């Protein structure tokens, strides 16, 4: 190889090495979700919906739901005092009959109302705080299947409307009879109603039902006091810098050997 060609080859190597070095310094900023700096703040897309992963279950009756909450409502047929005596009503709480005459005493309620909340709800892959469910969720009555109804409950209850009842004749219940209904929790679109803080989606105070901005402040003012955290600063990718440095060392060695 002639000296001229050797010099041209070395010039090309030097140019390629410098280009690699400059490119490495121009590409060291990487997204925060690809470094140890932590994940970036997620952005909700239009129409993004939350997901409940686990199945909620009322084990007493084998009722299951994939909603964000499961609610069991229990009512008992009871005596209630009126201005003209007594009447019978369905009531979800035990009516105190300690002051009633003996013939109109209510029995104790054998079963309580109960409620279960989804603890694994996510939105865009991140947890949803349970307060979001409590504040924004909507309860809707649903008719469950009773294929998992335990035998002891099946001996006491029968289908009644959207739920179960213990009355032998649902049209003529007796004092002490029970009727049970179930509801499941659904969530409306959450875009604009939640903010990402401390690794989870949390309720914006301006989105809470019945919340009014203090001192005439607007909803935007309140949300500004609790903004989503900014993305973590980009990290330097030192591996690319080391590659460029190694290439520069190789170039210097080649030049040193050529001079010898």
Protein backbone atom coordinates (compact mmCIF):
# COMPACT_ATOMS: atom_id res chain seq x y z
CA UNK A 1 0.00 0.00 0.00
CA UNK A 2 1.38 3.39 -0.97
CA UNK A 3 1.93 6.05 1.71
CA UNK A 4 -0.78 8.20 0.13
CA UNK A 5 -3.38 5.43 0.40
CA UNK A 6 -2.26 4.67 3.95
CA UNK A 7 -2.75 8.30 4.92
CA UNK A 8 -6.18 8.40 3.25
CA UNK A 9 -7.23 5.27 5.16
CA UNK A 10 -6.05 6.74 8.46
CA UNK A 11 -7.98 9.92 7.72
CA UNK A 12 -11.17 7.94 7.15
CA UNK A 13 -10.62 6.01 10.40
CA UNK A 14 -10.06 9.27 12.28
CA UNK A 15 -13.21 10.84 10.79
CA UNK A 16 -15.31 7.78 11.66
CA UNK A 17 -13.91 7.72 15.19
CA UNK A 18 -14.66 11.40 15.79
CA UNK A 19 -18.17 10.96 14.37
CA UNK A 20 -18.77 8.06 16.76
CA UNK A 21 -17.46 10.11 19.66
CA UNK A 22 -19.66 13.12 18.90
CA UNK A 23 -22.69 10.89 18.29
CA UNK A 24 -22.18 9.24 21.65
CA UNK A 25 -22.27 12.58 23.43
CA UNK A 26 -25.32 13.61 21.44
CA UNK A 27 -27.28 10.49 22.38
CA UNK A 28 -26.54 10.05 26.06
CA UNK A 29 -29.90 11.46 27.24
CA UNK A 30 -32.35 8.56 27.58
CA UNK A 31 -35.97 8.52 28.73
CA UNK A 32 -36.34 8.25 32.51
CA UNK A 33 -38.33 5.04 32.23
CA UNK A 34 -35.25 3.35 30.75
CA UNK A 35 -32.94 4.27 33.63
CA UNK A 36 -32.74 3.89 37.38
CA UNK A 37 -34.29 7.34 37.76
CA UNK A 38 -37.75 5.74 37.92
CA UNK A 39 -40.73 5.62 35.57
CA UNK A 40 -41.97 8.70 33.79
CA UNK A 41 -45.33 10.18 34.68
CA UNK A 42 -47.89 8.26 32.60
CA UNK A 43 -50.17 10.15 30.25
CA UNK A 44 -53.80 9.07 29.94
CA UNK A 45 -55.03 8.55 26.42
CA UNK A 46 -58.52 9.53 25.36
CA UNK A 47 -61.00 6.95 26.63
CA UNK A 48 -58.52 5.15 28.89
CA UNK A 49 -60.43 2.88 31.25
CA UNK A 50 -59.36 1.33 34.56
CA UNK A 51 -59.17 -2.41 35.09
CA UNK A 52 -60.02 -4.59 38.09
CA UNK A 53 -57.93 -7.76 37.99
CA UNK A 54 -59.18 -9.89 40.88
CA UNK A 55 -62.69 -11.27 41.34
CA UNK A 56 -64.60 -10.00 44.39
CA UNK A 57 -66.71 -12.60 46.19
CA UNK A 58 -69.42 -12.71 48.82
CA UNK A 59 -68.47 -16.11 50.19
CA UNK A 60 -71.64 -16.46 52.25
CA UNK A 61 -73.64 -16.77 49.03
CA UNK A 62 -71.00 -17.55 46.41
CA UNK A 63 -71.77 -14.30 44.56
CA UNK A 64 -68.90 -13.01 42.44
CA UNK A 65 -68.19 -9.78 40.56
CA UNK A 66 -65.39 -8.41 38.38
CA UNK A 67 -66.42 -4.86 39.25
CA UNK A 68 -64.47 -2.37 41.35
CA UNK A 69 -66.67 -3.07 44.34
CA UNK A 70 -69.29 -5.55 45.52
CA UNK A 71 -72.11 -4.52 47.84
CA UNK A 72 -74.53 -6.83 49.67
CA UNK A 73 -77.71 -5.14 50.88
CA UNK A 74 -79.75 -6.96 53.50
CA UNK A 75 -83.27 -5.93 54.53
CA UNK A 76 -85.54 -7.50 57.14
CA UNK A 77 -89.30 -7.33 57.39
CA UNK A 78 -89.97 -5.59 60.72
CA UNK A 79 -92.45 -3.86 62.94
CA UNK A 80 -92.41 -0.08 63.06
CA UNK A 81 -94.39 2.13 65.44
CA UNK A 82 -96.81 4.65 63.94
CA UNK A 83 -99.20 7.22 65.36
CA UNK A 84 -102.00 4.66 65.10
CA UNK A 85 -100.17 1.58 66.29
CA UNK A 86 -97.76 -0.58 64.29
CA UNK A 87 -97.01 -1.41 60.67
CA UNK A 88 -94.62 -3.74 58.88
CA UNK A 89 -91.85 -2.46 56.57
CA UNK A 90 -88.68 -3.64 54.89
CA UNK A 91 -85.72 -1.97 56.58
CA UNK A 92 -81.96 -2.36 56.18
CA UNK A 93 -81.22 -1.54 59.83
CA UNK A 94 -82.73 -3.19 62.87
CA UNK A 95 -85.60 -1.10 64.23
CA UNK A 96 -85.35 -0.74 67.99
CA UNK A 97 -88.45 -2.44 69.37
CA UNK A 98 -87.46 -2.46 73.02
CA UNK A 99 -90.36 -0.09 73.77
CA UNK A 100 -92.93 -2.05 71.72
CA UNK A 101 -95.43 -4.42 73.28
CA UNK A 102 -94.54 -8.11 73.37
CA UNK A 103 -96.50 -8.98 70.23
CA UNK A 104 -94.57 -6.46 68.13
CA UNK A 105 -90.97 -7.17 69.08
CA UNK A 106 -88.50 -7.48 66.20
CA UNK A 107 -86.07 -10.42 66.09
CA UNK A 108 -82.34 -9.72 65.72
CA UNK A 109 -80.99 -9.47 62.19
CA UNK A 110 -79.15 -12.72 61.41
CA UNK A 111 -77.15 -11.29 58.50
CA UNK A 112 -75.34 -8.00 57.99
CA UNK A 113 -74.92 -5.74 55.01
CA UNK A 114 -71.35 -6.01 53.66
CA UNK A 115 -69.12 -4.34 51.10
CA UNK A 116 -65.90 -5.31 49.34
CA UNK A 117 -63.51 -3.04 47.40
CA UNK A 118 -61.13 -3.92 44.58
CA UNK A 119 -57.58 -3.48 45.87
CA UNK A 120 -55.78 -4.18 42.59
CA UNK A 121 -57.44 -1.69 40.23
CA UNK A 122 -55.06 -0.19 37.67
CA UNK A 123 -55.15 2.56 35.06
CA UNK A 124 -52.54 2.72 32.30
CA UNK A 125 -50.65 0.03 34.20
CA UNK A 126 -50.46 1.91 37.51
CA UNK A 127 -52.46 1.41 40.75
CA UNK A 128 -55.67 3.33 41.40
CA UNK A 129 -56.11 4.55 44.97
CA UNK A 130 -59.21 3.15 46.68
CA UNK A 131 -60.40 6.70 47.44
CA UNK A 132 -60.95 7.15 43.70
CA UNK A 133 -63.34 4.19 43.79
CA UNK A 134 -65.18 5.52 46.83
CA UNK A 135 -65.57 9.04 45.46
CA UNK A 136 -66.27 8.45 41.77
CA UNK A 137 -67.69 4.93 41.59
CA UNK A 138 -71.36 4.30 40.79
CA UNK A 139 -73.29 1.42 42.36
CA UNK A 140 -75.49 -0.56 40.00
CA UNK A 141 -77.83 -3.40 40.88
CA UNK A 142 -77.06 -6.66 39.13
CA UNK A 143 -78.63 -10.09 39.20
CA UNK A 144 -75.95 -12.64 40.03
CA UNK A 145 -76.01 -16.29 39.16
CA UNK A 146 -76.52 -18.51 42.17
CA UNK A 147 -74.74 -21.62 40.91
CA UNK A 148 -72.32 -21.38 43.86
CA UNK A 149 -75.01 -20.88 46.51
CA UNK A 150 -74.04 -23.01 49.54
CA UNK A 151 -76.48 -25.78 50.48
CA UNK A 152 -77.39 -24.22 53.83
CA UNK A 153 -78.30 -20.94 52.11
CA UNK A 154 -80.16 -22.75 49.33
CA UNK A 155 -82.32 -24.38 52.01
CA UNK A 156 -83.25 -20.97 53.44
CA UNK A 157 -83.41 -18.63 50.45
CA UNK A 158 -85.06 -18.67 47.05
CA UNK A 159 -84.81 -16.31 44.05
CA UNK A 160 -86.72 -13.08 44.65
CA UNK A 161 -86.52 -10.36 41.99
CA UNK A 162 -82.86 -9.55 41.37
CA UNK A 163 -81.73 -11.28 44.54
CA UNK A 164 -82.78 -13.78 47.19
CA UNK A 165 -85.51 -13.87 49.82
CA UNK A 166 -86.30 -16.08 52.78
CA UNK A 167 -90.10 -15.66 52.66
CA UNK A 168 -92.02 -18.80 51.74
CA UNK A 169 -94.41 -16.53 49.86
CA UNK A 170 -92.63 -13.37 48.63
CA UNK A 171 -96.03 -11.66 48.24
CA UNK A 172 -96.82 -12.17 51.93
CA UNK A 173 -93.59 -11.93 53.94
CA UNK A 174 -93.54 -12.46 57.69
CA UNK A 175 -91.71 -10.43 60.34
CA UNK A 176 -88.13 -11.67 60.41
CA UNK A 177 -87.97 -12.58 56.72
CA UNK A 178 -84.94 -11.35 54.80
CA UNK A 179 -84.37 -10.16 51.27
CA UNK A 180 -80.94 -9.60 49.78
CA UNK A 181 -79.77 -7.60 46.78
CA UNK A 182 -76.29 -7.14 45.32
CA UNK A 183 -74.73 -4.17 43.58
CA UNK A 184 -71.41 -3.80 41.78
CA UNK A 185 -69.29 -0.69 41.38
CA UNK A 186 -68.51 0.80 37.97
CA UNK A 187 -66.26 3.76 37.24
CA UNK A 188 -66.84 6.66 34.83
CA UNK A 189 -64.04 7.92 32.56
CA UNK A 190 -61.24 9.12 34.86
CA UNK A 191 -59.42 11.46 32.50
CA UNK A 192 -59.22 14.87 34.19
CA UNK A 193 -60.49 13.49 37.50
CA UNK A 194 -57.32 11.85 38.78
CA UNK A 195 -53.69 12.88 39.11
CA UNK A 196 -50.60 10.67 39.26
CA UNK A 197 -48.86 11.09 42.62
CA UNK A 198 -46.57 8.85 44.66
CA UNK A 199 -46.74 6.02 42.16
CA UNK A 200 -50.54 5.78 41.93
CA UNK A 201 -53.59 7.49 40.45
CA UNK A 202 -55.19 9.62 43.15
CA UNK A 203 -58.31 11.74 43.28
CA UNK A 204 -58.06 15.36 42.26
CA UNK A 205 -59.71 17.35 45.01
CA UNK A 206 -61.63 19.30 42.40
CA UNK A 207 -63.17 16.02 41.19
CA UNK A 208 -64.50 14.92 44.58
CA UNK A 209 -68.32 15.12 44.75
CA UNK A 210 -69.51 18.08 46.81
CA UNK A 211 -66.08 19.69 46.94
CA UNK A 212 -66.04 23.47 46.49
CA UNK A 213 -62.91 25.53 45.95
CA UNK A 214 -62.06 27.42 49.16
CA UNK A 215 -62.06 31.20 49.04
CA UNK A 216 -63.53 31.32 45.55
CA UNK A 217 -60.56 29.50 44.03
CA UNK A 218 -61.17 27.68 40.80
CA UNK A 219 -60.80 23.95 40.29
CA UNK A 220 -57.65 24.61 38.29
CA UNK A 221 -56.21 26.50 41.26
CA UNK A 222 -56.75 23.55 43.54
CA UNK A 223 -55.24 21.11 41.06
CA UNK A 224 -52.25 23.40 40.62
CA UNK A 225 -51.49 22.91 44.31
CA UNK A 226 -51.27 19.16 43.71
CA UNK A 227 -49.70 18.79 40.28
CA UNK A 228 -48.43 15.58 38.82
CA UNK A 229 -44.67 15.36 39.38
CA UNK A 230 -42.50 16.31 36.38
CA UNK A 231 -40.56 13.57 34.62
CA UNK A 232 -37.22 12.72 36.17
CA UNK A 233 -34.25 14.42 34.46
CA UNK A 234 -32.58 12.46 31.70
CA UNK A 235 -29.61 10.38 32.76
CA UNK A 236 -26.20 10.26 31.05
CA UNK A 237 -25.48 7.01 29.29
CA UNK A 238 -21.77 6.62 30.10
CA UNK A 239 -21.41 3.44 28.05
CA UNK A 240 -21.54 5.43 24.81
CA UNK A 241 -18.97 7.87 26.13
CA UNK A 242 -16.63 4.98 26.98
CA UNK A 243 -17.03 3.58 23.47
CA UNK A 244 -16.05 6.93 22.00
CA UNK A 245 -13.08 7.21 24.35
CA UNK A 246 -11.87 3.74 23.38
CA UNK A 247 -12.13 4.64 19.70
CA UNK A 248 -10.07 7.78 20.32
CA UNK A 249 -7.37 5.71 22.06
CA UNK A 250 -7.25 3.35 19.07
CA UNK A 251 -6.84 6.31 16.73
CA UNK A 252 -3.95 7.69 18.78
CA UNK A 253 -2.23 4.29 18.81
CA UNK A 254 -2.53 4.07 15.02
CA UNK A 255 -1.00 7.51 14.62
CA UNK A 256 1.82 6.62 17.02
CA UNK A 257 2.62 3.42 15.09
CA UNK A 258 2.58 5.32 11.78
CA UNK A 259 5.13 7.80 13.09
CA UNK A 260 7.42 4.96 14.13
